[in-house]
mmCIF file of C-alpha atoms in Angstrom:
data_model
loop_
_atom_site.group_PDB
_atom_site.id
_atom_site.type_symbol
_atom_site.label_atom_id
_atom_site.label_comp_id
_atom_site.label_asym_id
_atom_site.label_seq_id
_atom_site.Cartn_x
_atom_site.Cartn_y
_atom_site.Cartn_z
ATOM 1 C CA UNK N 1026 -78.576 -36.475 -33.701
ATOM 2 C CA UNK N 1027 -80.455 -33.520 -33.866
ATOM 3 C CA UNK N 1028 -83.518 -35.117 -34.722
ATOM 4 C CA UNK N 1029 -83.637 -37.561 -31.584
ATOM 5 C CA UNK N 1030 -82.506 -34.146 -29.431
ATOM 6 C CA UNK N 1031 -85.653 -32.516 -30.600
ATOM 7 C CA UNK N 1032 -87.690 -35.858 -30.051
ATOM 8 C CA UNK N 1033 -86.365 -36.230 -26.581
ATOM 9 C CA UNK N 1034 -86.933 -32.279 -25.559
ATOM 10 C CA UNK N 1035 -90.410 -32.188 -26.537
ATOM 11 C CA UNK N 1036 -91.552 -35.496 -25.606
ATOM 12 C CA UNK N 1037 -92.931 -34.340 -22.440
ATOM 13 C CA UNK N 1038 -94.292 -31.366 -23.842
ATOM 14 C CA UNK N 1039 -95.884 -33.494 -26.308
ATOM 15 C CA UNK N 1040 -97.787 -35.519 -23.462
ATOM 16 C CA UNK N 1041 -99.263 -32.390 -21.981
ATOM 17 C CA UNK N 1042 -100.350 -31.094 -25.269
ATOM 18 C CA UNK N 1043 -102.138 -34.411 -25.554
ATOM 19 C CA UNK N 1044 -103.339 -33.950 -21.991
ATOM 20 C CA UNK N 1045 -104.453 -30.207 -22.415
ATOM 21 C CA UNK N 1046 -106.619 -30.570 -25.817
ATOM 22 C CA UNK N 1047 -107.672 -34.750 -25.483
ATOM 23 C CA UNK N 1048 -106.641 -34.951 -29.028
ATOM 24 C CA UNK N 1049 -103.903 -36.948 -30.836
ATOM 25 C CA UNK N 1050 -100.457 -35.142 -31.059
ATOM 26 C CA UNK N 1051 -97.599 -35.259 -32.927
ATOM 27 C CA UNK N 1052 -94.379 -34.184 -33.498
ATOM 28 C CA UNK N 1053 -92.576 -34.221 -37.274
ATOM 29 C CA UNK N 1054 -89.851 -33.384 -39.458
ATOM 30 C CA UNK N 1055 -89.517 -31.524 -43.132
ATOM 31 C CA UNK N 1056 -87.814 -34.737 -45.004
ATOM 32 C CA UNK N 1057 -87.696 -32.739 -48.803
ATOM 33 C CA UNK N 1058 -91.342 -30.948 -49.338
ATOM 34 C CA UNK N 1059 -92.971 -34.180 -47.252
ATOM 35 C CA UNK N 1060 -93.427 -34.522 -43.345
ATOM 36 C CA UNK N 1061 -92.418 -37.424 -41.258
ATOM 37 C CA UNK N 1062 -93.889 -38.150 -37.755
ATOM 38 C CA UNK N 1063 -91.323 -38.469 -35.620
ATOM 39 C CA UNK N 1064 -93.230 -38.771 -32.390
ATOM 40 C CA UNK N 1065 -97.267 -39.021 -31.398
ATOM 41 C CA UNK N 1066 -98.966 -39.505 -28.196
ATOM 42 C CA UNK N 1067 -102.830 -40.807 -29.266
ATOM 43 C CA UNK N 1068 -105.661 -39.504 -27.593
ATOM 44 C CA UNK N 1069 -107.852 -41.499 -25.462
ATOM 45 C CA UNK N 1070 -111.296 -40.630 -27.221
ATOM 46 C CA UNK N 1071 -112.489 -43.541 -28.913
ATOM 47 C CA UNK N 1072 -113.162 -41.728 -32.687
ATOM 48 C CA UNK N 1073 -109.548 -40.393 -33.271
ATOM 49 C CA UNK N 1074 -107.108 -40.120 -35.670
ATOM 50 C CA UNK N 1075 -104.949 -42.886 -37.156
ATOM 51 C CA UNK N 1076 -100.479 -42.703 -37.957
ATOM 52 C CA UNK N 1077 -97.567 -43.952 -37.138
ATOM 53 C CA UNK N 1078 -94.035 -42.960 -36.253
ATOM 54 C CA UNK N 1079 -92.058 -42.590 -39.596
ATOM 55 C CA UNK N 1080 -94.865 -42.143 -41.543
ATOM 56 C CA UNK N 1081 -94.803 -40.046 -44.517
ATOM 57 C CA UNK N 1082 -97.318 -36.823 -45.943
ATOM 58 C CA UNK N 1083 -97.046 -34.084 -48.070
ATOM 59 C CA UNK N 1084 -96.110 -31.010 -46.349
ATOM 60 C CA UNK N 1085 -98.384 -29.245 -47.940
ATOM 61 C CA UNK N 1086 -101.959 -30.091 -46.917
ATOM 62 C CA UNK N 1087 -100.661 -31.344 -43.468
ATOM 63 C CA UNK N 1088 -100.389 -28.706 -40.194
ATOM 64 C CA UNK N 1089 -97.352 -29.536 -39.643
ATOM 65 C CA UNK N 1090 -96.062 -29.517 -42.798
ATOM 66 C CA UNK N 1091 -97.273 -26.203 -43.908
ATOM 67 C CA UNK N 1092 -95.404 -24.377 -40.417
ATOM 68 C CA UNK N 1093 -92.539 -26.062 -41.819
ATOM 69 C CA UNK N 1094 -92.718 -25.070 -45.431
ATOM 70 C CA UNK N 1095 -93.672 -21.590 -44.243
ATOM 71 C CA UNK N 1096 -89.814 -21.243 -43.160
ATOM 72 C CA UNK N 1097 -88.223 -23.629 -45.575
ATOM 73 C CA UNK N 1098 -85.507 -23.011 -48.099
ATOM 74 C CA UNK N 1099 -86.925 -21.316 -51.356
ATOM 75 C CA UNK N 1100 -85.720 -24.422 -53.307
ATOM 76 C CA UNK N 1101 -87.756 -26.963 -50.661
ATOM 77 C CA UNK N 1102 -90.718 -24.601 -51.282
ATOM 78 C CA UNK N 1103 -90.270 -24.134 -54.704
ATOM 79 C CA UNK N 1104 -90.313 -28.325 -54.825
ATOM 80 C CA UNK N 1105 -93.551 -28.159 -52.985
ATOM 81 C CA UNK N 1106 -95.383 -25.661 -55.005
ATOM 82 C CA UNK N 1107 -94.312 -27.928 -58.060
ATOM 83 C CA UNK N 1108 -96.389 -30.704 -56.899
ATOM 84 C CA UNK N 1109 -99.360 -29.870 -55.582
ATOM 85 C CA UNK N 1110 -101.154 -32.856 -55.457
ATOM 86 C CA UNK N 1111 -104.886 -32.934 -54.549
ATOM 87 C CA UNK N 1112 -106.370 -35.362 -52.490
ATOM 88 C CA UNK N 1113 -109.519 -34.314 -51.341
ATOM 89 C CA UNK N 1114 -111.836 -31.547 -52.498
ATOM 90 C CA UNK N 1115 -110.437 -28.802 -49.798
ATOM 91 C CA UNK N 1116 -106.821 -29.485 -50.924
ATOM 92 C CA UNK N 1117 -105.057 -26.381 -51.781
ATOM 93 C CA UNK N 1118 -103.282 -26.891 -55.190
ATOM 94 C CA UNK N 1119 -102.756 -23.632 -56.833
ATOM 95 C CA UNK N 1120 -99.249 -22.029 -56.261
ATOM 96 C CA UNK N 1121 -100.548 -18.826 -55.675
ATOM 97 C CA UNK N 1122 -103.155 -20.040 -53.245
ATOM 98 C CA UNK N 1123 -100.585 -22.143 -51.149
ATOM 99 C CA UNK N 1124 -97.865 -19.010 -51.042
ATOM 100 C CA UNK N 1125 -100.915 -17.401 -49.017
ATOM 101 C CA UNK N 1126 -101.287 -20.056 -47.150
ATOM 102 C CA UNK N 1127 -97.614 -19.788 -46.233
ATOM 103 C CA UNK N 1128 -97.418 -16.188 -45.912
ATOM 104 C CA UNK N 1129 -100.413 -17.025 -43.260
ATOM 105 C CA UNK N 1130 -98.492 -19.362 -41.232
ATOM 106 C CA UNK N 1131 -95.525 -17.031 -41.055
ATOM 107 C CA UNK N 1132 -97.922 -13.991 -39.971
ATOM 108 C CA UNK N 1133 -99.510 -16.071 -37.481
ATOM 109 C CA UNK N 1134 -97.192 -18.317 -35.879
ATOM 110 C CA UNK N 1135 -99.125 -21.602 -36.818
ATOM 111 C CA UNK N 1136 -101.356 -23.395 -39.524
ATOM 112 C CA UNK N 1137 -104.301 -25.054 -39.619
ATOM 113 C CA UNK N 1138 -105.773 -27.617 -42.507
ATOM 114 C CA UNK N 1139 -109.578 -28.223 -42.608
ATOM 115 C CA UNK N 1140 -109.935 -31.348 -44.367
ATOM 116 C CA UNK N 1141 -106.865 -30.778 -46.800
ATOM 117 C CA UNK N 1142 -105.252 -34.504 -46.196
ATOM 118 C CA UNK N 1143 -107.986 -36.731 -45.688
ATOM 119 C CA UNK N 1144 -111.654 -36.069 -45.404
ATOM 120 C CA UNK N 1145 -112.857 -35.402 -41.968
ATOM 121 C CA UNK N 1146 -109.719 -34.091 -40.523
ATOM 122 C CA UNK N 1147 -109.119 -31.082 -38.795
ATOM 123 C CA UNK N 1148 -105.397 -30.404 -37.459
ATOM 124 C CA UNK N 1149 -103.246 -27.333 -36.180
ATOM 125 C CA UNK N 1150 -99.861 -27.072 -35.545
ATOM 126 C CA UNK N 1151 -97.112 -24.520 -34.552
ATOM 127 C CA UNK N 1152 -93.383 -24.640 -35.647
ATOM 128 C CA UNK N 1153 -90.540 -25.854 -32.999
ATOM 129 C CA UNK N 1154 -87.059 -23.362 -33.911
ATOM 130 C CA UNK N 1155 -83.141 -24.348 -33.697
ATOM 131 C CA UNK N 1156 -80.308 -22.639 -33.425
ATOM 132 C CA UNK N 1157 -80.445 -19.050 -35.219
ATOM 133 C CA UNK N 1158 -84.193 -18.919 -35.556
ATOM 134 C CA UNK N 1159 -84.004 -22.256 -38.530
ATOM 135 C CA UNK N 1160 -87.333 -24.161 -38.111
ATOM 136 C CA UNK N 1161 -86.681 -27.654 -37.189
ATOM 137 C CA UNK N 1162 -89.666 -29.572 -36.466
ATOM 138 C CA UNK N 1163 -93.401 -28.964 -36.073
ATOM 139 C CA UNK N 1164 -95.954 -29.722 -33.440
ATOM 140 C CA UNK N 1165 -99.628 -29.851 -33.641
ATOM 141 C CA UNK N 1166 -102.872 -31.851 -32.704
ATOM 142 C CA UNK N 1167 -105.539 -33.376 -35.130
ATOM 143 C CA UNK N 1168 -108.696 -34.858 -34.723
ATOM 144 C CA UNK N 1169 -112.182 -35.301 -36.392
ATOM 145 C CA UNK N 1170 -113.603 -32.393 -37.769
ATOM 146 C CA UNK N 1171 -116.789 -32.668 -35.653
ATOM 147 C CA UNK N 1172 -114.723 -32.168 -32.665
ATOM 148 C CA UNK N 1173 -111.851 -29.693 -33.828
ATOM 149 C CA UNK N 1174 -114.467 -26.932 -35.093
ATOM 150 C CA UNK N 1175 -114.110 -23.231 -35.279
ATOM 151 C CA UNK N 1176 -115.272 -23.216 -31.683
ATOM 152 C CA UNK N 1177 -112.581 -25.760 -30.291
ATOM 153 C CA UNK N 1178 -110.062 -24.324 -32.461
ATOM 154 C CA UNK N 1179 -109.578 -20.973 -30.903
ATOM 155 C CA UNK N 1180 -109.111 -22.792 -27.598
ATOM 156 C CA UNK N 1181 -106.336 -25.342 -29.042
ATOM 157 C CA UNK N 1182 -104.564 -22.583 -30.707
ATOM 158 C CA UNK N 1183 -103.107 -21.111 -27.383
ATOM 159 C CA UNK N 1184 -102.161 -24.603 -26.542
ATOM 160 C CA UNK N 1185 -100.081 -25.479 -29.550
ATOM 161 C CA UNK N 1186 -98.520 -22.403 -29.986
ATOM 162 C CA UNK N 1187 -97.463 -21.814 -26.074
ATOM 163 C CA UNK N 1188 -96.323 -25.305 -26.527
ATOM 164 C CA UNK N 1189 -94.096 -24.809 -29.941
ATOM 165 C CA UNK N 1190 -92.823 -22.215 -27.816
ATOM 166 C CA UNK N 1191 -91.985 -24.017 -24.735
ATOM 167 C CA UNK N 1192 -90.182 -26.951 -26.786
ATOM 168 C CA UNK N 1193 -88.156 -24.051 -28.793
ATOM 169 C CA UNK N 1194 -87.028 -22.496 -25.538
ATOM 170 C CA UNK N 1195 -85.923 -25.517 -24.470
ATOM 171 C CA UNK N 1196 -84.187 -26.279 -27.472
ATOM 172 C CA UNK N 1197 -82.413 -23.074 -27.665
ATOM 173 C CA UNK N 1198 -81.845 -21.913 -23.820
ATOM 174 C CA UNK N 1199 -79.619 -18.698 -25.023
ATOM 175 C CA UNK N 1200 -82.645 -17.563 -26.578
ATOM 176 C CA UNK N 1201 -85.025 -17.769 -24.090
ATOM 177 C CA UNK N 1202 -85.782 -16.088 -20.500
ATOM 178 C CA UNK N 1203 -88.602 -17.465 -19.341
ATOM 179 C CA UNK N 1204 -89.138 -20.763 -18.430
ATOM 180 C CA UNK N 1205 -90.886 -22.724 -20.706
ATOM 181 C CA UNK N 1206 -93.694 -24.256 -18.540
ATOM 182 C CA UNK N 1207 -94.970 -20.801 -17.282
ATOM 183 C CA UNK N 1208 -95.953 -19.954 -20.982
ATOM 184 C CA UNK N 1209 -98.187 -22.652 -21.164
ATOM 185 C CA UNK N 1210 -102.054 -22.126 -20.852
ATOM 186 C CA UNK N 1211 -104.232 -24.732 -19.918
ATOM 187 C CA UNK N 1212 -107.573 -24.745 -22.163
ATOM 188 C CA UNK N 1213 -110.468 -27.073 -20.687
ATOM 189 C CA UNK N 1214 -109.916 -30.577 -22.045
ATOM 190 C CA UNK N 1215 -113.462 -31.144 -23.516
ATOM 191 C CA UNK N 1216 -115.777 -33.812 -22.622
ATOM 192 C CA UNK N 1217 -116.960 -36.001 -24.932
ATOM 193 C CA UNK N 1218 -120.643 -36.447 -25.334
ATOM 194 C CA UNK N 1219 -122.978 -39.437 -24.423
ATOM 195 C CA UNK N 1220 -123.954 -41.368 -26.521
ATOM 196 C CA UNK N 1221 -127.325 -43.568 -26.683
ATOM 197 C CA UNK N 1222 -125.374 -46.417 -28.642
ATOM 198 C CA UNK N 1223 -122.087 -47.618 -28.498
ATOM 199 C CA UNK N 1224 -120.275 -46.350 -31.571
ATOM 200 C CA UNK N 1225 -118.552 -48.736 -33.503
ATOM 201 C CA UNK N 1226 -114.244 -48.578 -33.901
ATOM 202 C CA UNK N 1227 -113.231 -45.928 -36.515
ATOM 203 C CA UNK N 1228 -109.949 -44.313 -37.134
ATOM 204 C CA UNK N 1229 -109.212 -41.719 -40.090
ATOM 205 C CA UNK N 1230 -105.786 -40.999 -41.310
ATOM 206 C CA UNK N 1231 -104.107 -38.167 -39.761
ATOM 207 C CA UNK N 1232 -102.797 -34.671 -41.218
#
């Protein structure tokens, strides 16, 4: 139940994150140390990123995955530091190395994975709380790395996380005070540019 409450309170929020950034979003759950998508709204560019709902990733080289790790139970992390899989060169595999990472994503209030998943992926994402400040999902965007750069990133960042935050206040309305539309900020959706030739259909696994 509380998994299709979450779903249904930040489906629209999910929309407008699409809306705000032009990138594919998603919403998922901590399932053990792995992620499952729960909900996505796909962007409209024709390069994007390719999932499904109920599709399964290891929390930790996902976005979403990490923000949840970063809260989880020390036995769910301890799980995930056991099995560190790589599975492409940027993949962060050393315990040490991903307890950082974690620490990070605490500190910060979201997560980002450059390539960690599947080459040419870029993704950030921002953790959705429950009831007495428990993590229960995670939101984020992802999209190919020639598009979600350093330069893009710092404008998507404000998104996501005013958007985690808007879903959590919604989710927990004894813990909030402002509404959660008027913490939203809306970054400039950016254009994609022309191209002399048509490209030809490619999709790349999501984070």
């Amino acid at each position: 139940a509380a998994r299709l409450d979450v779903r249904k309170i930040a489906a629209p929020h999910l929309a407008e994150l699409k809306a705000m950034t032009g990138e594919t979003a998603h919403l998922s759950i901590l399932d053990g140390h792995h992620m499952v998508y729960i909900d996505r709204v796909e962007t409209d560019q024709y390069v994007r990123t390719y999932g499904r709902i109920g599709a399964r990733a290891p929390a930790h080289c996902t976005g979403t995955g990490k923000v949840m790790l970063a809260h989880a139970t020390p036995d769910i992390v301890a799980a995930a530091l056991s099995e560190l899989e790589r599975y492409t060169p940027r993949t962060i595999t050393s315990a040490a190395g991903m307890k950082s990472e974690l620490q990070r994503a605490r500190e910060l209030g979201y997560a980002v994975t450059k390539e960690e998943w599947r080459s040419g992926v870029w993704s950030i994402a921002a953790p959705i709380f429950g009831a007495a400040g428990t993590v229960v999902a995670g939101i984020g965007i992802s999209g190919p790395a020639e598009r979600i750069r350093p330069r893009l990133l710092k404008d998507f960042k404000p998104a996501v996380v005013a958007v985690a935050a808007a879903v959590s206040a919604r989710n927990n309305p004894a813990d909030g005070g402002v509404r959660p539309e008027s913490r939203i900020r809306r970054p400039c959706t950016p254009r994609p540019r022309p191209s002399a030739r048509r490209a030809s259909p490619a999709e790349i696994a999501s984070p």
